[in-house]
Short mmCIF file of C-alpha atoms in Angstrom, two decimals:
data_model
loop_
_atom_site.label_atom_id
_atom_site.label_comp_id
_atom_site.label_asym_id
_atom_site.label_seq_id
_atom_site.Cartn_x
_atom_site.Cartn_y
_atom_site.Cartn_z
CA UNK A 1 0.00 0.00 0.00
CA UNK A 2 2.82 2.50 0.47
CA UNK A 3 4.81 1.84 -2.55
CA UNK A 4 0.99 2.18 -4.08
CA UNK A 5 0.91 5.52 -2.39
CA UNK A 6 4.05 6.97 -3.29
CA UNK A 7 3.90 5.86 -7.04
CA UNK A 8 0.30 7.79 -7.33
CA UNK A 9 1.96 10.88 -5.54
CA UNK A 10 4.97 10.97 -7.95
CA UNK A 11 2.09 10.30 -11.12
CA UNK A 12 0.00 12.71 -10.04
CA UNK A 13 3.37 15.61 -9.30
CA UNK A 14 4.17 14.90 -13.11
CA UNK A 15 7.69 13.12 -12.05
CA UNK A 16 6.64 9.96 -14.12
CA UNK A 17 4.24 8.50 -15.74
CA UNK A 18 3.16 4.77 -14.68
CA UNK A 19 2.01 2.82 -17.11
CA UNK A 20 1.07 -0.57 -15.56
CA UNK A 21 -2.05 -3.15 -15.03
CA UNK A 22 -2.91 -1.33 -11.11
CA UNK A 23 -6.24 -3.18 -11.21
CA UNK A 24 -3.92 -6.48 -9.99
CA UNK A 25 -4.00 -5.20 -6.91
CA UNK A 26 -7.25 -5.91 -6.24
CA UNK A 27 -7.74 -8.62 -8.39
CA UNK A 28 -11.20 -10.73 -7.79
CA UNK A 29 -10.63 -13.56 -6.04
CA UNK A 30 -13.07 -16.87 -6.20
CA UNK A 31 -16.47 -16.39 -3.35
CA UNK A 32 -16.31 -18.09 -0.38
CA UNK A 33 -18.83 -19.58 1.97
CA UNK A 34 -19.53 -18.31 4.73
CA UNK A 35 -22.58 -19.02 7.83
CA UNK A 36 -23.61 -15.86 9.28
CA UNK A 37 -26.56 -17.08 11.11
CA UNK A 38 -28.64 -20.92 12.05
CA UNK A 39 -27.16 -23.97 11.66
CA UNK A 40 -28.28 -27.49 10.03
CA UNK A 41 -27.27 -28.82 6.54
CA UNK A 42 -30.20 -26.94 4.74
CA UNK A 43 -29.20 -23.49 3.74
CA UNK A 44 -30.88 -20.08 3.19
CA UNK A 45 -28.57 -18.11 0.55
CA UNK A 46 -28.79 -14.50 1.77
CA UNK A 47 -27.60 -12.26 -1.42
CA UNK A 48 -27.73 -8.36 -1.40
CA UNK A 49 -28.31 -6.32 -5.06
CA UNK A 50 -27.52 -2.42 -3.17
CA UNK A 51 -27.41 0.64 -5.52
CA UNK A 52 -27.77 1.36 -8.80
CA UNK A 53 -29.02 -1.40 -11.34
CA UNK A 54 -26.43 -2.01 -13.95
CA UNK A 55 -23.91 -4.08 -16.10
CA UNK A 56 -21.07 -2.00 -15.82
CA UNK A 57 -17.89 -2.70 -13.77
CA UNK A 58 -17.18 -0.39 -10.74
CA UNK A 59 -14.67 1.63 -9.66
CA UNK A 60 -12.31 2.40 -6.64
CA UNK A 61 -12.44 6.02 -5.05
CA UNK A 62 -8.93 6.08 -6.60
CA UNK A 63 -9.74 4.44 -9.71
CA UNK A 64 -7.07 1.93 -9.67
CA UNK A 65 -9.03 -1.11 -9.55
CA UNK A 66 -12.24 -2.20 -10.92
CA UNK A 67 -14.84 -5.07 -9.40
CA UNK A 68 -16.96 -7.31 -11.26
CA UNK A 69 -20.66 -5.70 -12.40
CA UNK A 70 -23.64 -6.41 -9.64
CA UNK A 71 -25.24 -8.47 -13.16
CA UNK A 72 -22.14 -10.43 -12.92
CA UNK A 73 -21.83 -10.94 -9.23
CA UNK A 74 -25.67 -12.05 -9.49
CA UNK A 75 -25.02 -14.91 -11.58
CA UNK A 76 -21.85 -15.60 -10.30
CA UNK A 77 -23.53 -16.03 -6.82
CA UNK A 78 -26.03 -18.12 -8.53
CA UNK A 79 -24.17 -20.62 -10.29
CA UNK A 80 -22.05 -21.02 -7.16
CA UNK A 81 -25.93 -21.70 -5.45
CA UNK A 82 -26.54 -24.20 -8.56
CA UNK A 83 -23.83 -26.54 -7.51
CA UNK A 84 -25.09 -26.61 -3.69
CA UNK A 85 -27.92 -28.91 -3.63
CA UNK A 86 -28.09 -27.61 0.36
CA UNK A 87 -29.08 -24.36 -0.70
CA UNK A 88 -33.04 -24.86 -0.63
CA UNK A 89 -34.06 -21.23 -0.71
CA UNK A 90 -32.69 -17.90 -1.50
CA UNK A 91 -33.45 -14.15 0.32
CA UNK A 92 -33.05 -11.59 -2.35
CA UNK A 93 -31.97 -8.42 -0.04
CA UNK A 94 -32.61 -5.28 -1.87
CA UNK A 95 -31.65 -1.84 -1.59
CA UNK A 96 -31.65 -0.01 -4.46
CA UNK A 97 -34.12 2.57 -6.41
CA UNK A 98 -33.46 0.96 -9.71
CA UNK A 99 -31.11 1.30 -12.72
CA UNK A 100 -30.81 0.40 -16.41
CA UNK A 101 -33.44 -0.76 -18.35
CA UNK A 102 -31.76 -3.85 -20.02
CA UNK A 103 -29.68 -4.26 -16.33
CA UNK A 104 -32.72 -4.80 -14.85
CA UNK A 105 -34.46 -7.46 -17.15
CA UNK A 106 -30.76 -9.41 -17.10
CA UNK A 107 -31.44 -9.32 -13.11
CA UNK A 108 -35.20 -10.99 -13.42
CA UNK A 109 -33.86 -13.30 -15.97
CA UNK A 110 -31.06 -14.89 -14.24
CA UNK A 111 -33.46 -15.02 -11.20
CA UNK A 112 -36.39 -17.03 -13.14
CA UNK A 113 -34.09 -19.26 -14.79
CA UNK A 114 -32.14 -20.33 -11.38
CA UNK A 115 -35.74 -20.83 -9.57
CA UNK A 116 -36.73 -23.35 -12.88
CA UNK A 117 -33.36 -25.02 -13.48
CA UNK A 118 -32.86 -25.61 -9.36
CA UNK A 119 -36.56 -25.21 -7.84
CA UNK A 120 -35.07 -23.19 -5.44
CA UNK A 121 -37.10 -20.65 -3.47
CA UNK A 122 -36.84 -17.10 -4.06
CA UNK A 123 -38.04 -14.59 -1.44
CA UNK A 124 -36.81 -10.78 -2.46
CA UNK A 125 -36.91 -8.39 0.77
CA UNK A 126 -36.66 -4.25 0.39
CA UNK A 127 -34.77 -2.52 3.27
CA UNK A 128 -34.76 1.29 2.17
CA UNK A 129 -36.31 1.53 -1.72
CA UNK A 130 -37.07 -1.26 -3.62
CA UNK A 131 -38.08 1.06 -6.28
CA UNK A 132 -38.81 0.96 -10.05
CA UNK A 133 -35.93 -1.05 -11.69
CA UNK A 134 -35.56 -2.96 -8.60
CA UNK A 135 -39.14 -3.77 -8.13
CA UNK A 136 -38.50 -5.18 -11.73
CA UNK A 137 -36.25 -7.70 -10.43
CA UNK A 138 -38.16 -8.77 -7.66
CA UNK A 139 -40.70 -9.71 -9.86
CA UNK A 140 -38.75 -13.19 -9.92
CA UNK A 141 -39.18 -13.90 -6.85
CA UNK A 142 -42.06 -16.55 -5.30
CA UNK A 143 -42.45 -13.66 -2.56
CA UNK A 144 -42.00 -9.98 -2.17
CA UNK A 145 -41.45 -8.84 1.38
CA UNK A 146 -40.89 -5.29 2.72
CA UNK A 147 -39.33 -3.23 5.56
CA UNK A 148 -42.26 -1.12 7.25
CA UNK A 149 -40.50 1.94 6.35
CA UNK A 150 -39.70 0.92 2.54
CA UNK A 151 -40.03 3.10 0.05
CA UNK A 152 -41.65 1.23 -3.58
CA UNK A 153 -42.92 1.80 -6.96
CA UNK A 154 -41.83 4.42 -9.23
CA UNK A 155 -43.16 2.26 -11.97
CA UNK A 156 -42.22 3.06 -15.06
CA UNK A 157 -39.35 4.82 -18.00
CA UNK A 158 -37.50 7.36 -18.60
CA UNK A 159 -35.04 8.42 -20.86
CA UNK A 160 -32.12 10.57 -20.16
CA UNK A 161 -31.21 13.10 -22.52
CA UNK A 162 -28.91 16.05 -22.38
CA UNK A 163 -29.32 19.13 -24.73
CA UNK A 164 -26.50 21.14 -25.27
CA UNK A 165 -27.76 23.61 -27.62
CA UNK A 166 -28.55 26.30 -26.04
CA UNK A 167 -24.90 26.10 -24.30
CA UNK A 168 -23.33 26.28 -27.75
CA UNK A 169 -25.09 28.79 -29.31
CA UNK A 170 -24.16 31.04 -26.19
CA UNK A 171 -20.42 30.10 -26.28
CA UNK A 172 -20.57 30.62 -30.43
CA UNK A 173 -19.82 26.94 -31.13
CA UNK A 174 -21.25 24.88 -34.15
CA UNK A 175 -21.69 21.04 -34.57
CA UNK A 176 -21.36 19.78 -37.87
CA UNK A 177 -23.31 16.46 -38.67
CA UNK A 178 -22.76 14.13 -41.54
CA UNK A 179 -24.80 11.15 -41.38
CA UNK A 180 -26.61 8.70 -43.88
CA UNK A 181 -30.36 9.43 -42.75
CA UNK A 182 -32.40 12.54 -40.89
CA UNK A 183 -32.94 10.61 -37.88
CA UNK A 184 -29.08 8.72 -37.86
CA UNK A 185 -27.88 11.44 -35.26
CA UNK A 186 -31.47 11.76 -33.18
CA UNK A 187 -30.08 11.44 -29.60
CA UNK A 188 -27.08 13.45 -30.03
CA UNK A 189 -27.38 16.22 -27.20
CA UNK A 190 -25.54 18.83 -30.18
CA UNK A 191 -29.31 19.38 -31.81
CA UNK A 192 -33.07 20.01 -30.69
CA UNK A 193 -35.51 16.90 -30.58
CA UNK A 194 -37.46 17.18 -33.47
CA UNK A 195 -41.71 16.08 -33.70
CA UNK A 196 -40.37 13.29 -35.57
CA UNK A 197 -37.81 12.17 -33.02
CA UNK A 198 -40.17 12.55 -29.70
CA UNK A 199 -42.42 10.59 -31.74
CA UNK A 200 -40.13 7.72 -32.27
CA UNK A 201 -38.65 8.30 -28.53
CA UNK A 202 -42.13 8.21 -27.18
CA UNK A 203 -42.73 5.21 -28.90
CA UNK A 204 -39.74 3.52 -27.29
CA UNK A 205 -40.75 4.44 -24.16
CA UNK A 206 -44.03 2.97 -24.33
CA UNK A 207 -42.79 -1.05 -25.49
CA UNK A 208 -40.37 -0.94 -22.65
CA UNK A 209 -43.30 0.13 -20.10
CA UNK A 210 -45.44 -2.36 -21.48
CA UNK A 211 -43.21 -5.21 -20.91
CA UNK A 212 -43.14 -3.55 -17.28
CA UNK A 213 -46.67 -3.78 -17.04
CA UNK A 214 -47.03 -7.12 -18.55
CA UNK A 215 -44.29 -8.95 -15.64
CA UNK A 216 -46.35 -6.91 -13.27
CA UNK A 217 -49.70 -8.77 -14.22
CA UNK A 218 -48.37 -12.21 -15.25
CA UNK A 219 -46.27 -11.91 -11.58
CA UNK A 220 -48.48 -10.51 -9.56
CA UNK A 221 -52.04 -12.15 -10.87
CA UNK A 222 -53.50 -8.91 -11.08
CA UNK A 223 -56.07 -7.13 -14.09
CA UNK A 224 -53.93 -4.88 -16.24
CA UNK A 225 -56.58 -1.99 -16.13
CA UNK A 226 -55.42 -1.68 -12.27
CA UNK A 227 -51.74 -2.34 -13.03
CA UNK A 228 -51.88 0.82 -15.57
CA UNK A 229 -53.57 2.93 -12.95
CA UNK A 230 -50.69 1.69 -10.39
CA UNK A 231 -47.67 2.07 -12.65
CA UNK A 232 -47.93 6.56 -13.26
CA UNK A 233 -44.28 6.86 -11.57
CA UNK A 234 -45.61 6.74 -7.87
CA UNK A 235 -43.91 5.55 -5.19
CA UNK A 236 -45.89 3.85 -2.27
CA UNK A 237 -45.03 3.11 1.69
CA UNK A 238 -44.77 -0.47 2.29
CA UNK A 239 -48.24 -0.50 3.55
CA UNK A 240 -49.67 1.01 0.23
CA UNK A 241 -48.03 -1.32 -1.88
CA UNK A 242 -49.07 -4.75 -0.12
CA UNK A 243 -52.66 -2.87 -0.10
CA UNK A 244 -52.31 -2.47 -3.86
CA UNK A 245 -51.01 -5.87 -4.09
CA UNK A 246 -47.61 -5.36 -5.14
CA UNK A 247 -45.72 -6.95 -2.74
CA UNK A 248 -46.82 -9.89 -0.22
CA UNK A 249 -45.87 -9.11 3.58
CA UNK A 250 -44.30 -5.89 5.48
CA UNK A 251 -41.87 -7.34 7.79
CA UNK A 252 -38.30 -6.93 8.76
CA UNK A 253 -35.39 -9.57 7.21
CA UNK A 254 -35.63 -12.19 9.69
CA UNK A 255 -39.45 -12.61 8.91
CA UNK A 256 -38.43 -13.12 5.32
CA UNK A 257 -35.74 -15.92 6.77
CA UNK A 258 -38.86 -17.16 8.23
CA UNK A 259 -41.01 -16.97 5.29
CA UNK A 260 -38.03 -18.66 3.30
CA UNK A 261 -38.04 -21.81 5.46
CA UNK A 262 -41.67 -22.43 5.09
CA UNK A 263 -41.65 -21.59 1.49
CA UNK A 264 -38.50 -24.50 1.54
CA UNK A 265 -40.19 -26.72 3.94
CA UNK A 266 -37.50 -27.01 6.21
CA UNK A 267 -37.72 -26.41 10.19
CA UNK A 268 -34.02 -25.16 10.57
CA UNK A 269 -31.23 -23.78 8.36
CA UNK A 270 -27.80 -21.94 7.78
CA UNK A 271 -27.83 -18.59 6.48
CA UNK A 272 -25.05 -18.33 4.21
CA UNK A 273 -23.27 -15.52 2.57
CA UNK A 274 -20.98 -16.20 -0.36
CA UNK A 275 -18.24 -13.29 0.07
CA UNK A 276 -14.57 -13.04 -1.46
CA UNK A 277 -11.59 -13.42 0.97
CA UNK A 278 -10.95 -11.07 3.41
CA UNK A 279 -14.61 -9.81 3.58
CA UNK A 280 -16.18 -10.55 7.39
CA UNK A 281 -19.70 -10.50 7.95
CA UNK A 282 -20.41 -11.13 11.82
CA UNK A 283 -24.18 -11.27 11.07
CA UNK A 284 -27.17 -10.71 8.87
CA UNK A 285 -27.24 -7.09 8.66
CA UNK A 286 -23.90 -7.48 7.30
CA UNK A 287 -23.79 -6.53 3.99
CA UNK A 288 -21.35 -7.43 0.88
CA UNK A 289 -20.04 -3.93 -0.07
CA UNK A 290 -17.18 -1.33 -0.67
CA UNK A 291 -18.39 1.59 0.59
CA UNK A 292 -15.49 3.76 -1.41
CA UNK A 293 -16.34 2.21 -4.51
CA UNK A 294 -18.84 4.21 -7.29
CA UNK A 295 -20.88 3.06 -9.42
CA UNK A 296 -22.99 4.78 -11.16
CA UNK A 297 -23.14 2.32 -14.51
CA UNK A 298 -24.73 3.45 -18.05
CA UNK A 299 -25.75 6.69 -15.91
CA UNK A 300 -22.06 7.95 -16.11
CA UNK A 301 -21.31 7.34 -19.55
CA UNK A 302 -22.49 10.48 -21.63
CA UNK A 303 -25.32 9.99 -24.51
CA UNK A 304 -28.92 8.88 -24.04
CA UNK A 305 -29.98 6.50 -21.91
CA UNK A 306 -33.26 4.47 -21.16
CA UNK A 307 -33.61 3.55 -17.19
CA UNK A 308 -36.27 2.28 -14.57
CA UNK A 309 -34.99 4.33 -11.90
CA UNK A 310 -36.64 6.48 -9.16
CA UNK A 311 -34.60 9.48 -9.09
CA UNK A 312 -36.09 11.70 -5.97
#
């Protein structure tokens, strides 16, 4: 660490330049078992999806190391689960107010094809939001479960866009365009949406809700004319949304330990964690994370962007 340090300082002063893989230091190293709560042969997997939705890699606070994508720490979780035949249920912990649109239907994917290749139980459980692009994912599981003080919903699109027009008019600066059709460039934040363009954006828009809508029905067993009236954007306390019917039981994470077992039929079990070396988790409110790393995915890369995300 202080040959790390002093190498940055000298980079950073101009002395040198380093030019060399720093991401080994960190390198990801295989998961790990380990039982942070019960005991007995059966096991509960307890699996956490915190923060933003999305398929990009993160980075360090120092950006000299990267971590796997939470899509790719999902299934890697999973297929480690797969080859347990122990593991008889799984609590989906979430905390997160949603993410990328395509993120999100990779999470309910891998989720729906572990519960049909392993029959393994799937109870999902929101702590603080559990909230558009999340709720998304959660629509895998065989039960949704909430924190009383949850915050859900935000059902629904939207697109991202950045116009820098007005900026460059101001500043006397001129983009110059060149493409093969009038709608090639439509996105580009260097020219005004056109009629034509909303139109097409709009239409967008409304296929990707729809497929929201239609999980939400198929999932939930309940008449689309309600759904629609449901999914405006709104989010909903805990209370609301099992009232609505969008989510099963408000209760805190042991209750959905509880809910697990008699979804598995099993009387006791080990809560497992599957963690990477070094990581300690003393207990269940232990969670799997780098607080100094970012990650703010697709929503950090410049351009348009489509998202199921509740952004307060």
């Amino acid at each position: 660490m202080i040959v790390l340090t002093v190498l940055l300082s000298l980079q950073m002063s101009g002395c040198f330049f380093i030019k060399a893989d720093l991401s080994l230091v960190s390198k990801a190293e295989p998961l790990q078992e380990q039982v942070i709560a019960g005991q007995g042969k059966d096991k509960i997997l307890l699996m956490d999806i915190t923060g933003m939705i999305t398929t990009e890699e993160s980075s360090t606070a120092l950006g000299v190391s990267r971590e796997l994508g939470m899509v790719a720490v999902v299934r890697e979780q999973l297929d480690r689960a797969r080859s347990d035949g122990n593991v008889k249920a799984l609590v989906l912990r979430i905390n997160s107010p949603g993410g990328g649109v395509t993120a999100s239907d990779m999470l309910y994917h891998e989720l729906k094809q572990f519960k049909s290749e392993t029959g393994v139980k799937v109870i999902a459980h929101f702590t603080d939001a559990g909230a558009s692009g999340a709720y998304y994912t959660a629509l895998a599981a065989d039960r949704i479960t909430a924190q009383p003080t949850t915050i859900t919903g935000s059902i629904g699109v939207t697109m991202l866009r950045v116009d820098a027009t007005g900026l460059m008019q101001k500043i006397g600066i001129q983009a110059l365009e060149i493409s093969s059709g009038p709608e090639k460039g439509m996105g580009s934040p260097f020219r005004a949406v056109t009629p034509e363009e909303k139109k097409i954006f709009q239409g967008m828009i409304n296929d990707l809700y729809g497929r929201f809508v239609d999980l939400i029905v198929a999932e939930r067993k309940l008449p689309v004319e309600k759904v629609r009236q449901l999914a405006d954007g709104r989010i909903f306390t805990s209370r609301d949304a099992r009232e609505a019917g969008l989510i099963d039981d408000v209760g805190y994470l042991e209750d959905a330990l509880g809910k697990a077992k008699e979804l598995a039929g099993i009387q006791q079990a080990s809560i497992i964690s599957y963690i990477r070396p070094g990581d300690y988790r003393p207990n269940i409110y232990s969670m799997n994370m780098n607080l100094f790393n970012v990650n703010l995915g697709e929503l950090s890369r410049p351009g348009m962007k489509f998202t199921y995300l509740w952004m307060p």
